[in-house]
């Protein structure tokens, strides 16, 4: 049943936890950029244009999420019931027909997500180009300022220190993420080696492509003490890395808040000097957009993995002799797998529904600040609005994923 091309995935239906802060930060960082470029009409126009493009991109992302929702519903309400009937009636050819339908659905989603990812790539390049435009105008403006205020120098010095600390934390986080990916891959390979010896587990793995449930099924079905001990050891190692990642995310968020505070001080000093602040917030916009893009890339890979597993299920089980010869023996396991799959895919669909709501909110309300030019604000109004946006940024919590036990950790 299982082969070298099959792989359980660490994709989690809780991906929306990463999407929400990234999308919220994008709007708030645009707002800060907009405020910092007050009294520079050309730069205001550039920021407004890029922010509107982001709104449109989020609208397209919402449409893709809706397609994921509908496909998840089709799997739960259409494909799985049809597969149950096919198995109960011993009609392998009918099951193949149903799986072909599912593969067409998934192929369409992969193509749609691929297009959205390309749009994010192009848009991020546009934002990067806008950042360069700001730097150029800043350079031209700063040539007219012969002396920098001492407060600005101190703020910039402190800002550079915070940048270094923040960058170091990001590097530590990336290193820990790599360890998690490596350990997850090790667990996947071990799980595959076990599913090769059990046709029932192989069918379960194809229909329920979430590693936490795969591992649980292995514990329930495999009684070899050596295999169980090995799996528990791997889980324990992964839990350590996930705990490290959670702690580093909190540290990264705290340093980012300190960095934002330092940026505010430098921006205020530059504002007082009539100088253009560094377009730091635009760089952060690019970072947030990249995080959303990365989530969508993972979504694409997830669907690709599902397509491979369904293909393997068809070829190894329905086209081959496995189910034909062992149908009586495997029927109960297959039908039980279908029930778990329906629950898992329903949860995944709910996650996509939450993501759709997030994108809708971003396209509807989060960019209303564009309706008012920051150059129309006096100094007190500017500082009040800046403070308000900064406070909202501080209230965006990073995803919390400290596992209370082994099982939740493996679902990260």
Coordinates of C-alpha atoms in Angstrom, one line a residue:
X1 CA 0.0 0.0 0.0
X2 CA 2.6 2.5 1.0
X3 CA 5.5 3.4 -1.2
X4 CA 8.5 5.8 -1.4
X5 CA 6.4 8.6 -2.9
X6 CA 3.8 8.6 -0.1
X7 CA 4.4 10.9 2.8
X8 CA 2.3 12.0 5.7
X9 CA 2.4 15.8 6.1
X10 CA 3.0 18.1 9.1
X11 CA 0.4 20.5 7.6
X12 CA -2.0 21.4 10.4
X13 CA -5.6 22.5 10.1
X14 CA -4.5 25.2 12.6
X15 CA -2.5 27.0 10.0
X16 CA -4.9 29.9 10.4
X17 CA -3.1 30.8 13.7
X18 CA -0.1 31.9 11.6
X19 CA -2.2 33.6 9.0
X20 CA -4.1 36.0 11.3
X21 CA -1.2 37.9 12.9
X22 CA 0.7 38.1 9.5
X23 CA -2.4 39.7 7.7
X24 CA -3.2 42.0 10.6
X25 CA 0.5 43.2 10.8
X26 CA 0.5 43.9 7.1
X27 CA -2.3 46.4 7.3
X28 CA -0.9 48.1 10.5
X29 CA 2.6 48.3 9.0
X30 CA 1.2 49.9 5.9
X31 CA -0.5 52.4 8.2
X32 CA 2.7 53.2 10.0
X33 CA 4.5 53.6 6.7
X34 CA 1.8 55.9 5.5
X35 CA 2.1 58.1 8.7
X36 CA 5.9 58.2 8.5
X37 CA 5.8 59.6 5.0
X38 CA 3.4 62.4 5.8
X39 CA 4.2 65.7 3.9
X40 CA 5.8 63.7 1.0
X41 CA 2.9 63.4 -1.5
X42 CA 4.7 61.3 -4.0
X43 CA 5.6 58.7 -1.4
X44 CA 2.1 58.8 0.1
X45 CA 0.8 57.9 -3.3
X46 CA 3.2 55.0 -3.7
X47 CA 2.2 53.6 -0.3
X48 CA -1.5 54.0 -1.1
X49 CA -1.1 52.2 -4.4
X50 CA 0.8 49.3 -2.8
X51 CA -1.8 49.0 0.0
X52 CA -4.7 48.8 -2.4
X53 CA -2.8 46.1 -4.4
X54 CA -2.5 44.1 -1.2
X55 CA -6.2 44.4 -0.5
X56 CA -6.9 43.0 -4.0
X57 CA -4.4 40.2 -3.4
X58 CA -6.2 39.3 -0.2
X59 CA -9.4 39.2 -2.1
X60 CA -7.9 36.7 -4.5
X61 CA -6.6 34.7 -1.6
X62 CA -10.1 34.6 -0.1
X63 CA -11.4 33.1 -3.3
X64 CA -8.8 30.4 -3.2
X65 CA -9.7 29.6 0.4
X66 CA -13.3 29.3 -0.6
X67 CA -12.3 26.7 -3.2
X68 CA -10.4 24.8 -0.5
X69 CA -13.5 24.9 1.7
X70 CA -15.7 23.5 -1.1
X71 CA -13.3 20.8 -1.9
X72 CA -13.1 19.7 1.8
X73 CA -16.9 19.6 1.9
X74 CA -17.0 17.6 -1.3
X75 CA -14.5 15.1 0.2
X76 CA -16.6 14.7 3.4
X77 CA -20.1 14.9 1.8
X78 CA -19.5 13.3 -1.6
X79 CA -16.3 11.3 -2.1
X80 CA -16.1 9.5 1.2
X81 CA -19.8 8.3 1.2
X82 CA -19.3 7.1 -2.4
X83 CA -16.1 5.3 -1.5
X84 CA -18.0 3.6 1.4
X85 CA -20.7 2.4 -1.0
X86 CA -18.1 1.1 -3.5
X87 CA -16.3 -0.8 -0.8
X88 CA -19.5 -2.3 0.6
X89 CA -20.5 -3.4 -2.8
X90 CA -17.0 -4.7 -3.7
X91 CA -16.9 -2.4 -6.8
X92 CA -13.2 -1.4 -7.2
X93 CA -13.9 0.2 -10.6
X94 CA -16.5 2.5 -9.1
X95 CA -14.1 3.5 -6.4
X96 CA -11.4 4.4 -9.0
X97 CA -14.0 6.6 -10.8
X98 CA -14.7 8.5 -7.6
X99 CA -11.0 9.0 -6.8
X100 CA -10.5 10.4 -10.3
X101 CA -13.1 13.1 -9.5
X102 CA -11.2 14.0 -6.3
X103 CA -7.9 14.2 -8.2
X104 CA -9.5 16.7 -10.7
X105 CA -10.7 18.9 -7.7
X106 CA -7.3 18.8 -6.1
X107 CA -5.5 19.5 -9.4
X108 CA -7.6 22.7 -9.8
X109 CA -6.8 23.9 -6.3
X110 CA -3.0 23.3 -6.8
X111 CA -3.2 25.4 -10.0
X112 CA -5.1 28.2 -8.2
X113 CA -2.8 28.3 -5.2
X114 CA 0.2 28.3 -7.6
X115 CA -1.2 31.4 -9.3
X116 CA -1.8 33.2 -6.0
X117 CA 1.7 32.4 -4.8
X118 CA 3.1 33.9 -8.1
X119 CA 1.0 37.0 -7.5
X120 CA 2.4 37.4 -4.0
X121 CA 5.9 37.1 -5.4
X122 CA 5.2 39.9 -8.0
X123 CA 3.5 42.1 -5.4
X124 CA 6.4 41.7 -2.9
X125 CA 8.8 42.8 -5.6
X126 CA 6.6 45.8 -6.2
X127 CA 6.7 46.7 -2.5
X128 CA 10.5 46.2 -2.6
X129 CA 10.7 48.6 -5.5
X130 CA 8.6 51.1 -3.5
X131 CA 11.0 50.7 -0.6
X132 CA 13.9 51.6 -3.0
X133 CA 11.9 54.7 -4.2
X134 CA 11.5 55.9 -0.6
X135 CA 15.2 55.4 0.1
X136 CA 16.1 57.4 -3.0
X137 CA 13.9 60.3 -2.1
X138 CA 15.1 60.1 1.5
X139 CA 18.7 60.3 0.3
X140 CA 17.9 63.4 -1.9
X141 CA 16.1 65.0 1.0
X142 CA 18.8 64.3 3.6
X143 CA 21.4 66.0 1.5
X144 CA 19.7 69.2 2.4
X145 CA 20.0 68.6 6.1
X146 CA 23.6 69.3 7.3
X147 CA 23.3 68.6 11.0
X148 CA 21.5 65.7 12.6
X149 CA 19.8 66.3 15.9
X150 CA 21.5 64.5 18.8
X151 CA 18.2 62.8 19.7
X152 CA 18.0 61.3 16.2
X153 CA 21.6 60.0 16.5
X154 CA 20.9 58.3 19.8
X155 CA 17.7 56.8 18.5
X156 CA 19.4 55.5 15.4
X157 CA 22.2 54.0 17.5
X158 CA 19.7 52.2 19.8
X159 CA 17.8 51.1 16.7
X160 CA 20.9 49.4 15.2
X161 CA 21.5 47.5 18.4
X162 CA 17.9 46.3 18.4
X163 CA 18.1 45.3 14.8
X164 CA 21.1 43.1 15.5
X165 CA 19.3 41.4 18.5
X166 CA 16.2 40.9 16.4
X167 CA 18.2 39.4 13.5
X168 CA 20.0 37.0 15.8
X169 CA 16.7 35.8 17.2
X170 CA 15.3 35.3 13.7
X171 CA 18.4 33.2 12.8
X172 CA 18.0 31.1 16.0
X173 CA 14.3 30.6 15.1
X174 CA 15.2 29.5 11.5
X175 CA 17.8 27.0 12.9
X176 CA 15.2 25.5 15.3
X177 CA 12.6 25.3 12.5
X178 CA 15.1 23.4 10.4
X179 CA 15.6 20.9 13.3
X180 CA 11.8 20.5 13.6
X181 CA 11.5 19.8 9.9
X182 CA 14.4 17.3 10.0
X183 CA 12.9 15.5 13.0
X184 CA 9.4 15.5 11.4
X185 CA 10.9 13.9 8.3
X186 CA 12.6 11.3 10.5
X187 CA 9.2 10.5 12.1
X188 CA 7.5 10.4 8.7
X189 CA 10.1 7.9 7.4
X190 CA 9.7 5.7 10.4
X191 CA 5.9 5.9 10.1
X192 CA 6.1 4.9 6.4
X193 CA 8.3 1.9 7.3
X194 CA 5.6 0.7 9.8
X195 CA 2.7 1.3 7.4
X196 CA 4.4 -0.9 4.8
X197 CA 3.7 -3.9 7.1
X198 CA 0.1 -3.1 7.6
X199 CA -2.4 -2.7 4.7
X200 CA -5.0 -1.2 7.1
X201 CA -2.5 1.4 8.3
X202 CA -1.6 2.2 4.7
X203 CA -5.2 2.8 3.8
X204 CA -5.6 5.0 6.9
X205 CA -2.4 7.0 6.0
X206 CA -3.8 7.7 2.5
X207 CA -7.2 9.0 3.6
X208 CA -6.1 10.8 6.8
X209 CA -2.9 12.8 5.8
X210 CA -2.2 14.4 9.2
X211 CA 0.8 13.1 11.1
X212 CA -0.8 13.3 14.6
X213 CA -3.6 10.9 13.6
X214 CA -1.1 8.6 11.8
X215 CA 1.0 8.3 14.8
X216 CA -2.0 7.6 17.0
X217 CA -3.2 4.9 14.7
X218 CA 0.3 3.3 14.9
X219 CA 0.1 3.2 18.7
X220 CA -3.4 1.7 18.5
X221 CA -2.5 -0.9 15.9
X222 CA 1.2 -1.8 16.4
X223 CA 2.2 -3.7 19.6
X224 CA 5.9 -4.2 18.9
X225 CA 7.6 -2.7 22.0
X226 CA 10.7 -1.7 20.0
X227 CA 8.7 0.3 17.4
X228 CA 6.6 2.0 20.1
X229 CA 9.7 2.9 22.1
X230 CA 11.4 4.3 19.0
X231 CA 8.3 6.4 18.1
X232 CA 8.0 7.8 21.6
X233 CA 11.7 8.7 21.6
X234 CA 11.3 10.6 18.3
X235 CA 8.2 12.4 19.6
X236 CA 10.1 13.4 22.7
X237 CA 12.9 14.9 20.7
X238 CA 10.5 16.8 18.4
X239 CA 8.6 18.2 21.5
X240 CA 11.9 19.7 22.7
X241 CA 12.4 21.5 19.4
X242 CA 8.8 22.7 19.3
X243 CA 9.1 24.1 22.9
X244 CA 12.3 25.9 21.8
X245 CA 10.5 27.3 18.8
X246 CA 7.6 28.6 20.9
X247 CA 10.0 30.3 23.3
X248 CA 12.0 31.8 20.4
X249 CA 8.8 33.1 18.8
X250 CA 7.9 34.9 22.0
X251 CA 11.4 36.3 22.2
X252 CA 11.3 37.3 18.5
X253 CA 8.0 39.1 19.1
X254 CA 9.2 40.9 22.1
X255 CA 12.4 42.1 20.3
X256 CA 10.2 43.1 17.4
X257 CA 8.0 45.2 19.7
X258 CA 11.2 46.9 21.1
X259 CA 12.3 47.4 17.5
X260 CA 9.0 49.0 16.6
X261 CA 9.3 51.3 19.7
X262 CA 12.8 52.3 18.6
X263 CA 11.6 52.9 15.1
X264 CA 8.9 55.2 16.4
X265 CA 11.4 57.2 18.3
X266 CA 13.7 57.5 15.3
X267 CA 10.6 58.3 13.1
X268 CA 9.5 61.0 15.4
X269 CA 13.0 62.6 15.5
X270 CA 13.1 62.5 11.7
X271 CA 9.6 63.9 11.5
X272 CA 10.6 66.8 13.7
X273 CA 13.6 67.5 11.4
X274 CA 11.4 67.3 8.2
X275 CA 13.5 64.3 7.1
X276 CA 12.1 61.2 5.5
X277 CA 12.3 58.3 7.9
X278 CA 13.9 55.0 6.8
X279 CA 11.2 52.8 5.1
X280 CA 11.6 50.2 7.7
X281 CA 7.9 49.4 8.0
X282 CA 7.8 48.6 4.3
X283 CA 10.5 46.0 4.9
X284 CA 8.3 44.6 7.6
X285 CA 5.3 44.6 5.1
X286 CA 7.4 42.5 2.8
X287 CA 8.2 40.1 5.7
X288 CA 4.5 39.7 6.6
X289 CA 3.5 39.2 2.9
X290 CA 6.2 36.6 2.6
X291 CA 4.8 34.7 5.7
X292 CA 1.4 34.6 4.1
X293 CA 2.9 33.5 0.8
X294 CA 4.8 30.7 2.7
X295 CA 1.5 29.5 4.3
X296 CA 0.0 29.4 0.8
X297 CA 3.0 27.5 -0.5
X298 CA 2.6 25.0 2.3
X299 CA -1.1 24.7 1.4
X300 CA -0.2 23.9 -2.2
X301 CA 2.3 21.2 -1.1
X302 CA -0.3 19.8 1.2
X303 CA -2.8 19.3 -1.7
X304 CA 0.0 17.9 -3.8
X305 CA 0.7 15.4 -1.1
X306 CA -2.9 14.5 -0.8
X307 CA -3.0 13.9 -4.6
X308 CA -0.1 11.6 -4.4
X309 CA -1.6 9.6 -1.6
X310 CA -5.0 9.2 -3.3
X311 CA -3.2 8.1 -6.5
X312 CA -1.3 5.5 -4.4
X313 CA -4.6 4.4 -2.8
X314 CA -6.1 3.8 -6.2
X315 CA -3.1 2.0 -7.8
X316 CA -2.1 -0.1 -4.8
X317 CA -5.5 -0.9 -3.4
X318 CA -8.3 -0.7 -6.0
X319 CA -6.4 -1.4 -9.3
X320 CA -4.1 -4.1 -7.7
X321 CA -5.1 -7.2 -6.0
X322 CA -4.9 -6.0 -2.4
X323 CA -8.6 -5.1 -1.9
X324 CA -9.9 -7.7 -4.3
X325 CA -8.2 -10.5 -2.4
X326 CA -8.5 -9.2 1.1
X327 CA -11.7 -7.2 0.9
X328 CA -13.4 -9.1 3.7
X329 CA -10.4 -8.6 6.0
X330 CA -9.8 -4.9 5.1
X331 CA -13.3 -3.7 4.7
X332 CA -13.8 -2.8 8.4
X333 CA -10.5 -1.0 8.6
X334 CA -11.2 0.9 5.4
X335 CA -14.7 2.0 6.6
X336 CA -13.2 3.0 10.0
X337 CA -10.5 5.1 8.2
X338 CA -13.3 6.8 6.2
X339 CA -15.0 7.9 9.4
X340 CA -11.8 9.4 10.9
X341 CA -11.0 11.0 7.5
X342 CA -14.4 12.8 7.5
X343 CA -13.7 14.3 10.9
X344 CA -10.2 15.4 10.0
X345 CA -11.2 17.0 6.7
X346 CA -14.2 18.7 8.4
X347 CA -11.7 20.3 10.8
X348 CA -9.4 21.3 7.9
X349 CA -12.4 22.9 6.1
X350 CA -13.2 24.9 9.2
X351 CA -9.6 26.1 9.3
X352 CA -10.0 27.3 5.7
X353 CA -13.3 29.0 6.6
X354 CA -11.5 31.0 9.3
X355 CA -8.7 31.9 6.8
X356 CA -11.5 33.1 4.4
X357 CA -12.9 35.3 7.1
X358 CA -9.5 36.8 7.8
X359 CA -8.9 37.7 4.2
X360 CA -12.4 39.2 4.0
X361 CA -11.9 41.4 7.0
X362 CA -8.5 42.6 5.6
X363 CA -10.1 43.6 2.3
X364 CA -13.1 45.3 4.0
X365 CA -12.0 47.3 7.0
X366 CA -8.3 47.3 7.6
X367 CA -7.2 49.8 5.0
X368 CA -9.7 52.6 5.7
X369 CA -6.8 54.7 6.9
X370 CA -6.0 55.3 3.2
X371 CA -9.1 57.6 3.1
X372 CA -7.2 60.3 5.1
X373 CA -3.9 61.8 4.0
X374 CA -1.4 61.8 6.8
X375 CA -0.2 65.2 5.6
X376 CA -3.6 66.6 6.7
X377 CA -2.8 65.7 10.4
X378 CA -1.2 68.2 12.7
X379 CA 1.7 67.1 15.0
X380 CA -0.6 66.1 17.9
X381 CA -3.0 64.2 15.7
X382 CA -0.1 62.4 14.0
X383 CA 1.4 61.3 17.3
X384 CA -2.0 60.1 18.6
X385 CA -2.7 58.0 15.5
X386 CA 0.9 56.6 15.5
X387 CA 0.5 55.6 19.1
X388 CA -2.9 54.0 18.4
X389 CA -1.5 51.9 15.6
X390 CA 1.5 50.9 17.6
X391 CA -0.7 49.7 20.5
X392 CA -2.7 47.6 18.1
X393 CA 0.5 46.0 16.9
X394 CA 1.5 45.2 20.5
X395 CA -1.8 43.5 21.0
X396 CA -1.2 41.0 18.2
X397 CA 0.0 37.9 19.9
X398 CA 2.2 35.4 18.1
X399 CA 0.8 31.9 17.8
X400 CA 1.1 30.0 21.0
X401 CA 1.8 26.3 20.4
X402 CA 3.4 24.9 23.6
X403 CA 2.3 21.3 23.7
X404 CA 0.7 19.9 26.8
X405 CA 1.5 16.4 25.7
X406 CA 3.1 14.4 22.9
X407 CA 0.0 14.1 20.7
X408 CA -0.7 17.9 20.2
X409 CA 3.0 18.5 19.5
X410 CA 3.1 16.0 16.7
X411 CA 0.3 17.9 15.0
X412 CA 2.2 21.1 14.7

